[in-house]
Coordinates of C-alpha atoms in Angstrom, one line a residue:
X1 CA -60.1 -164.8 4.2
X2 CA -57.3 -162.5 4.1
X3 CA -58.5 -162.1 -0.2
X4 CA -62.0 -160.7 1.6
X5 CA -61.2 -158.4 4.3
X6 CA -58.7 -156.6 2.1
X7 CA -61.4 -156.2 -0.5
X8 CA -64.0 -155.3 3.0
X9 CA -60.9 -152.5 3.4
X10 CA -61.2 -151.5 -0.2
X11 CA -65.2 -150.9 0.1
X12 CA -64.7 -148.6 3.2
X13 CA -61.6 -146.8 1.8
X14 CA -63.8 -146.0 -1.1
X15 CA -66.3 -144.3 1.6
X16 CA -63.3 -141.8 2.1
X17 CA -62.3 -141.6 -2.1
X18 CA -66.3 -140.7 -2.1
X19 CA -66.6 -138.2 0.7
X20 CA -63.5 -136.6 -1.2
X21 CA -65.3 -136.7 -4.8
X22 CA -68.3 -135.3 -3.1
X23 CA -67.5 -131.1 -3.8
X24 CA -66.1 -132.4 -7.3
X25 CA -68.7 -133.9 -9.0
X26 CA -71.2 -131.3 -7.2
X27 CA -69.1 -128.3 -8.3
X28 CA -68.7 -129.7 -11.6
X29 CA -72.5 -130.9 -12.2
X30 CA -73.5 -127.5 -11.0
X31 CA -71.0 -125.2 -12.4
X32 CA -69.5 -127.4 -15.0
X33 CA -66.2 -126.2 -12.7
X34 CA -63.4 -128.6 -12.0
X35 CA -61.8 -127.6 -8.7
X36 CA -57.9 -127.8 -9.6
X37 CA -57.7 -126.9 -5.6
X38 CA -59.8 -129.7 -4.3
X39 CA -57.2 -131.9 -2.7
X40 CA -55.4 -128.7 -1.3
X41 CA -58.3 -127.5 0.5
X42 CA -58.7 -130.7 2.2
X43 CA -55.4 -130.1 3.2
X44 CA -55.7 -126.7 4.5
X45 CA -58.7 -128.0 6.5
X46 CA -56.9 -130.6 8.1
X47 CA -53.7 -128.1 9.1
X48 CA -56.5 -125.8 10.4
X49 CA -57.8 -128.7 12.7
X50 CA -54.1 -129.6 13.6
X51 CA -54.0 -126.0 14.9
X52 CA -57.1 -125.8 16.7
X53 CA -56.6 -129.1 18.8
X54 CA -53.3 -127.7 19.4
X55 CA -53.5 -124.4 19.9
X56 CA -57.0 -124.4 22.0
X57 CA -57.3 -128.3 23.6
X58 CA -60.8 -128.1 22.1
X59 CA -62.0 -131.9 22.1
X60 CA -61.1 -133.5 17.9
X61 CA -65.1 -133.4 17.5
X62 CA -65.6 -129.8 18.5
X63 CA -62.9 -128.7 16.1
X64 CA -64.7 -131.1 13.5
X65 CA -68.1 -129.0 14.3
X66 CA -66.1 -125.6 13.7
X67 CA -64.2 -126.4 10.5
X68 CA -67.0 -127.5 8.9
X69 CA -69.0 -124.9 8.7
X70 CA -66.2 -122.5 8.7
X71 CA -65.3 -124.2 5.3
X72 CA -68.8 -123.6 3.8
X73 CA -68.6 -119.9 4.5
X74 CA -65.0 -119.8 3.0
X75 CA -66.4 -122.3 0.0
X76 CA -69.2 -119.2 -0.4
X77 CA -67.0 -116.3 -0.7
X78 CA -64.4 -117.7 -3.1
X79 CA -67.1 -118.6 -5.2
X80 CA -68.7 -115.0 -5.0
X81 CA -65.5 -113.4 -4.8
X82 CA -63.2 -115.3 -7.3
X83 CA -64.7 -118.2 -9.2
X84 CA -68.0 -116.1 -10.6
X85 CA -65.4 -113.4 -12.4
X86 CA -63.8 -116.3 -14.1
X87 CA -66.8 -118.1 -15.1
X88 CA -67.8 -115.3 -17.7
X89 CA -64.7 -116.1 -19.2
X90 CA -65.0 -119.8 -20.0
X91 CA -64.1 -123.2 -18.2
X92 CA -60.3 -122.7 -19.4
X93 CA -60.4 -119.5 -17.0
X94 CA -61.9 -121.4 -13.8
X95 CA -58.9 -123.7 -14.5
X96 CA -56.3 -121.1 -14.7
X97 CA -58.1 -119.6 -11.4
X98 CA -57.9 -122.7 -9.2
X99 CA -54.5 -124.1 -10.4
X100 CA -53.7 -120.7 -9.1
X101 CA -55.6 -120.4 -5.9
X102 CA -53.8 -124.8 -5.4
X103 CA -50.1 -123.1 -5.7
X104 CA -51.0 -120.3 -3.6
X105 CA -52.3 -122.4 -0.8
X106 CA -49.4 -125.2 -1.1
X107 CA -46.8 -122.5 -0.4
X108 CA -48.9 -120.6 2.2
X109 CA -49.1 -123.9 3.8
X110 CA -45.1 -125.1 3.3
X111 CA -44.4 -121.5 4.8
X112 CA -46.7 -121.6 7.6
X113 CA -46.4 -125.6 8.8
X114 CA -42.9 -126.6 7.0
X115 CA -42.6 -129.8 4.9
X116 CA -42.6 -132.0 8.2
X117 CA -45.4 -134.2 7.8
X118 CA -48.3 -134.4 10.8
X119 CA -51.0 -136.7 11.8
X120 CA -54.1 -135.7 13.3
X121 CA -54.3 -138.0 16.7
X122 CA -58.3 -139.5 17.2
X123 CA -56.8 -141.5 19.9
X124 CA -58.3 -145.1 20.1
X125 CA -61.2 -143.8 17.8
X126 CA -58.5 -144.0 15.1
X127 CA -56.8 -147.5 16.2
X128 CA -59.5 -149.5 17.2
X129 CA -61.6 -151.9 15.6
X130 CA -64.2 -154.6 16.0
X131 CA -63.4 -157.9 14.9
X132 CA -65.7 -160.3 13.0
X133 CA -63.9 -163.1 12.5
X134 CA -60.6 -163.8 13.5
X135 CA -59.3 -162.4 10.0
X136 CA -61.4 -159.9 9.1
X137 CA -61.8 -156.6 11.6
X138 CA -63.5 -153.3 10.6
X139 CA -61.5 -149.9 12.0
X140 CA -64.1 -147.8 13.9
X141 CA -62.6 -144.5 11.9
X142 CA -62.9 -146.8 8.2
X143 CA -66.6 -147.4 8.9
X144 CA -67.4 -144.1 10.5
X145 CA -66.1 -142.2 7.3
X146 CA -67.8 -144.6 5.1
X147 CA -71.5 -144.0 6.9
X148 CA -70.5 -140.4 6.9
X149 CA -70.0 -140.7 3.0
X150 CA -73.5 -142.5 2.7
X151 CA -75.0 -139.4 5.3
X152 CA -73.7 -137.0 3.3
X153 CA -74.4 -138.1 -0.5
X154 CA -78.2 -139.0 1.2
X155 CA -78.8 -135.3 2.4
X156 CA -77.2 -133.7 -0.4
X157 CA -79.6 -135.3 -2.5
X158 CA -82.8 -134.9 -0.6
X159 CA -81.5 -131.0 -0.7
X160 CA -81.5 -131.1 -4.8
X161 CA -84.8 -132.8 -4.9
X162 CA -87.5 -131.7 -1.7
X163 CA -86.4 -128.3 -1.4
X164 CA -86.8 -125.2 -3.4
X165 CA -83.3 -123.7 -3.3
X166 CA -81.9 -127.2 -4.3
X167 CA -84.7 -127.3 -7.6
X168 CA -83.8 -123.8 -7.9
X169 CA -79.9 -125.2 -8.0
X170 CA -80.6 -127.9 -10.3
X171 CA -82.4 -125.7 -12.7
X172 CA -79.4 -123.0 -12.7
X173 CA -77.1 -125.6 -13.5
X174 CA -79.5 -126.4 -16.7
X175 CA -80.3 -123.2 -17.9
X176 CA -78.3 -120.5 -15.3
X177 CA -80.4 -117.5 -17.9
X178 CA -84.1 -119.1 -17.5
X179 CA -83.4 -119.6 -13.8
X180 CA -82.3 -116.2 -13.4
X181 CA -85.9 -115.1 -15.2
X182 CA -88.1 -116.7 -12.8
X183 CA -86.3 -115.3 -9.4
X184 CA -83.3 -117.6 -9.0
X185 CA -80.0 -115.4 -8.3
X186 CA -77.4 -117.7 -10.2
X187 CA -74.4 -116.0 -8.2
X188 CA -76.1 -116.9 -4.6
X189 CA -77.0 -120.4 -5.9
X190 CA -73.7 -121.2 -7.3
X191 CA -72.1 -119.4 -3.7
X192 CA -74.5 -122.2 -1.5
X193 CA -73.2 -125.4 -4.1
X194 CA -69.5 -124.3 -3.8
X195 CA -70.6 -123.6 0.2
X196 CA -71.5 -127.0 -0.1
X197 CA -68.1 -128.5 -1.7
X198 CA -66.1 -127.0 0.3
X199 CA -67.7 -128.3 3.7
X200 CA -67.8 -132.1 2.1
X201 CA -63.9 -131.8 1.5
X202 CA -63.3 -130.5 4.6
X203 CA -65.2 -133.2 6.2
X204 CA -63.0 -135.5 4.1
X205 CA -59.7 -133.9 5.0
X206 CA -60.1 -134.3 8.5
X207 CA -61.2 -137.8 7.9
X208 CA -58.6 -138.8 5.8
X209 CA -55.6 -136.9 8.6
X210 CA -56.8 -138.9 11.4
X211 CA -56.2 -141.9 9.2
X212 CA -52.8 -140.9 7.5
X213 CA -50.0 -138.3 7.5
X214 CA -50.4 -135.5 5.6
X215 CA -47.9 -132.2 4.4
X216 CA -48.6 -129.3 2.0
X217 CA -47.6 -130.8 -0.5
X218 CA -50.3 -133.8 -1.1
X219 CA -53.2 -132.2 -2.4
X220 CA -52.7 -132.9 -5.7
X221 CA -52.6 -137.1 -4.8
X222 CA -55.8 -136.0 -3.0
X223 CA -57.0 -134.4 -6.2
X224 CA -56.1 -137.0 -8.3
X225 CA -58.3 -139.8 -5.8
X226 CA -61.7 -137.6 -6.1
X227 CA -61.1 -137.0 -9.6
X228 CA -60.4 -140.8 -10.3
X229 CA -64.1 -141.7 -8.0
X230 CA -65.8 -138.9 -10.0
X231 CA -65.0 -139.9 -13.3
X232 CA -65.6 -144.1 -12.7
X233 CA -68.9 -143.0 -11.3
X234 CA -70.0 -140.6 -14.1
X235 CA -69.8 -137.1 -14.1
X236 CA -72.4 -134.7 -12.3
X237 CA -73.6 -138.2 -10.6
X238 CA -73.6 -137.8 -6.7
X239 CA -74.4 -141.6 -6.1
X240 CA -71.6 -142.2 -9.2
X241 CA -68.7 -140.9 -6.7
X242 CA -69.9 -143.5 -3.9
X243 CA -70.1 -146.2 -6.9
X244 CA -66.2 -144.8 -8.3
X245 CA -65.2 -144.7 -4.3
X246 CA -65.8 -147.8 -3.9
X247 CA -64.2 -149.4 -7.2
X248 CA -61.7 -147.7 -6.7
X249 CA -61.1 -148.6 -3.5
X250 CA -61.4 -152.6 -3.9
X251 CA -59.5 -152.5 -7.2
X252 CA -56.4 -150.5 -5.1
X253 CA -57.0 -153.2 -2.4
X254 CA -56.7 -156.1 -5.0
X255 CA -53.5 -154.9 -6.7
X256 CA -52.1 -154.3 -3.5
X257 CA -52.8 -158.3 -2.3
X258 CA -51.1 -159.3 -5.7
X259 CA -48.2 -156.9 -5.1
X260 CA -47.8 -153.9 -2.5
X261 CA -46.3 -151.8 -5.5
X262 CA -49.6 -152.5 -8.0
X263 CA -51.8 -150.3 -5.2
X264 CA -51.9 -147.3 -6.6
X265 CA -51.0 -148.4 -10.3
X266 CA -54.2 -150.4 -10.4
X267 CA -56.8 -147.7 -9.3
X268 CA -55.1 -145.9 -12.4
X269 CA -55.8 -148.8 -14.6
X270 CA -59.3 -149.0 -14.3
X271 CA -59.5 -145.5 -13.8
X272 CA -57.9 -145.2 -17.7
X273 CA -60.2 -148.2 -18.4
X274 CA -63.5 -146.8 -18.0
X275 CA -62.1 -143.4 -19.9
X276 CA -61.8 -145.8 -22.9
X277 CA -64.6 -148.0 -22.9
X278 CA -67.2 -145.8 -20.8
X279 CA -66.6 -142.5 -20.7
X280 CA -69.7 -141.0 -19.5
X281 CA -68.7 -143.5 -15.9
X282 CA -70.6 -145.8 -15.2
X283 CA -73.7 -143.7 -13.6
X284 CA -74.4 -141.0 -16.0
X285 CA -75.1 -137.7 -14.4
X286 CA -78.3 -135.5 -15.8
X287 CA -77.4 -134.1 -18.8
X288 CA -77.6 -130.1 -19.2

């Protein structure tokens, strides 16, 4: 019993690896960009949050409402303002551009917060749980981030496939030139998919800082989690990063029953194991 509710754990930790892969993979299988800043953002969204519940008294699901959205707006005029420069340039120069933009927010954060690490409280949101059997319990925050996860991969992919901007999206991500020809403005499209990331990870950060401390300086373990679920998944694959969450998250869970040390170690593994024998993941995304 206690073999199955870790790997019950493992399935709704992977909800969280997934809602953190979500603005990866999309930014990637839009923009062929990988977000060096990923994890740091989620990081700046959950500080922001910290700030707002302390700073105003605003209830945890207000805040929730406001950074959100205020992340997509940020999300649209980085990529208008700073990531469509570099993308003339190459992928090499998106790199450069968000391994800057991740130290510049790690030190505005370590200057602005400290090193001390924080916790975002839900209350009993956070602690409680429903138990099924006397072994096994399920943590109301574990399964709300997972059905969140699910919510959010569901719409994102109704929005690529029933509406015109998301076809439109899908097409500049194929052939950004042709699009262009037949009335699609690549720069706006590319500004609502990065609009689009950043929200997801923000939803994710403030997730993931109700559940666990956080500090500036964890982004990159962040990064390192979505990166892991994207590439198990399959790249550009939006149901791949649930998949990747989710093995991920049970094969962490395993390791960590055979030895509290082997957690982390065996997500690694398996992630260095499908980059071997399956690199595409194990979803393939559409090809460009």
């Amino acid at each position: 019993m206690d073999l199955l509710n870790a790997l019950l754990q493992g399935l709704l930790i992977g909800g969280l690896y997934a809602l953190f892969a979500t603005g990866l993979s999309l930014m990637f299988g839009v923009m062929r960009i990988v977000n060096l800043a990923h994890g740091d953002l989620a990081v700046v969204a959950s500080f922001l949050a910290l700030a707002l519940v302390s700073g105003t008294g605003l209830p945890l699901w207000v805040v929730l409402l406001v950074t959100v959205p205020l992340f997509a707006l940020l999300g649209y005029l980085t990529q208008r303002v700073l990531l469509q420069k570099s993308l003339k340039s190459g992928p090499l120069a998106t790199l450069l551009v968000t391994f800057g933009l991740s130290i510049v927010l790690q030190n505005v954060l370590l200057e602005t917060f400290s090193a001390d690490t924080r916790t975002l409280d839900g209350g009993s949101f956070t602690t409680g749980s429903f138990e099924i059997t006397d072994s096994i319990s399920i943590g109301y925050l574990s399964l709300t981030t997972f059905v969140l996860a699910a919510i959010v991969l569901t719409g994102i992919q109704l929005f690529l496939s029933r509406t015109g901007l998301g076809r439109m999206l899908r097409a500049s991500s194929d052939d950004p030139e042709t699009a262009n020809l037949v009335g699609g403005d690549s720069r706006h499209i590319y500004g609502i998919a990065t609009a689009i990331a950043f929200a997801t990870v923000a939803l994710a950060g403030l997730m993931f800082a109700m559940r666990s401390s956080f500090d500036p300086s964890i982004g990159p373990s962040r990064l390192i989690f979505a990166f892991e679920a994207v590439v198990i998944g399959g790249l550009g694959s939006l149901w791949g990063t649930l998949l990747g969450g989710m093995i991920l998250g049970v094969t962490q869970a395993i390791g960590s029953e055979i030895d509290p040390a082997l957690t982390l170690l065996a997500g690694h593994l398996i992630f260095l194991a499908v980059l071997a024998f399956r690199p595409q993941g194990l979803i393939a995304g559409r090809k460009s």
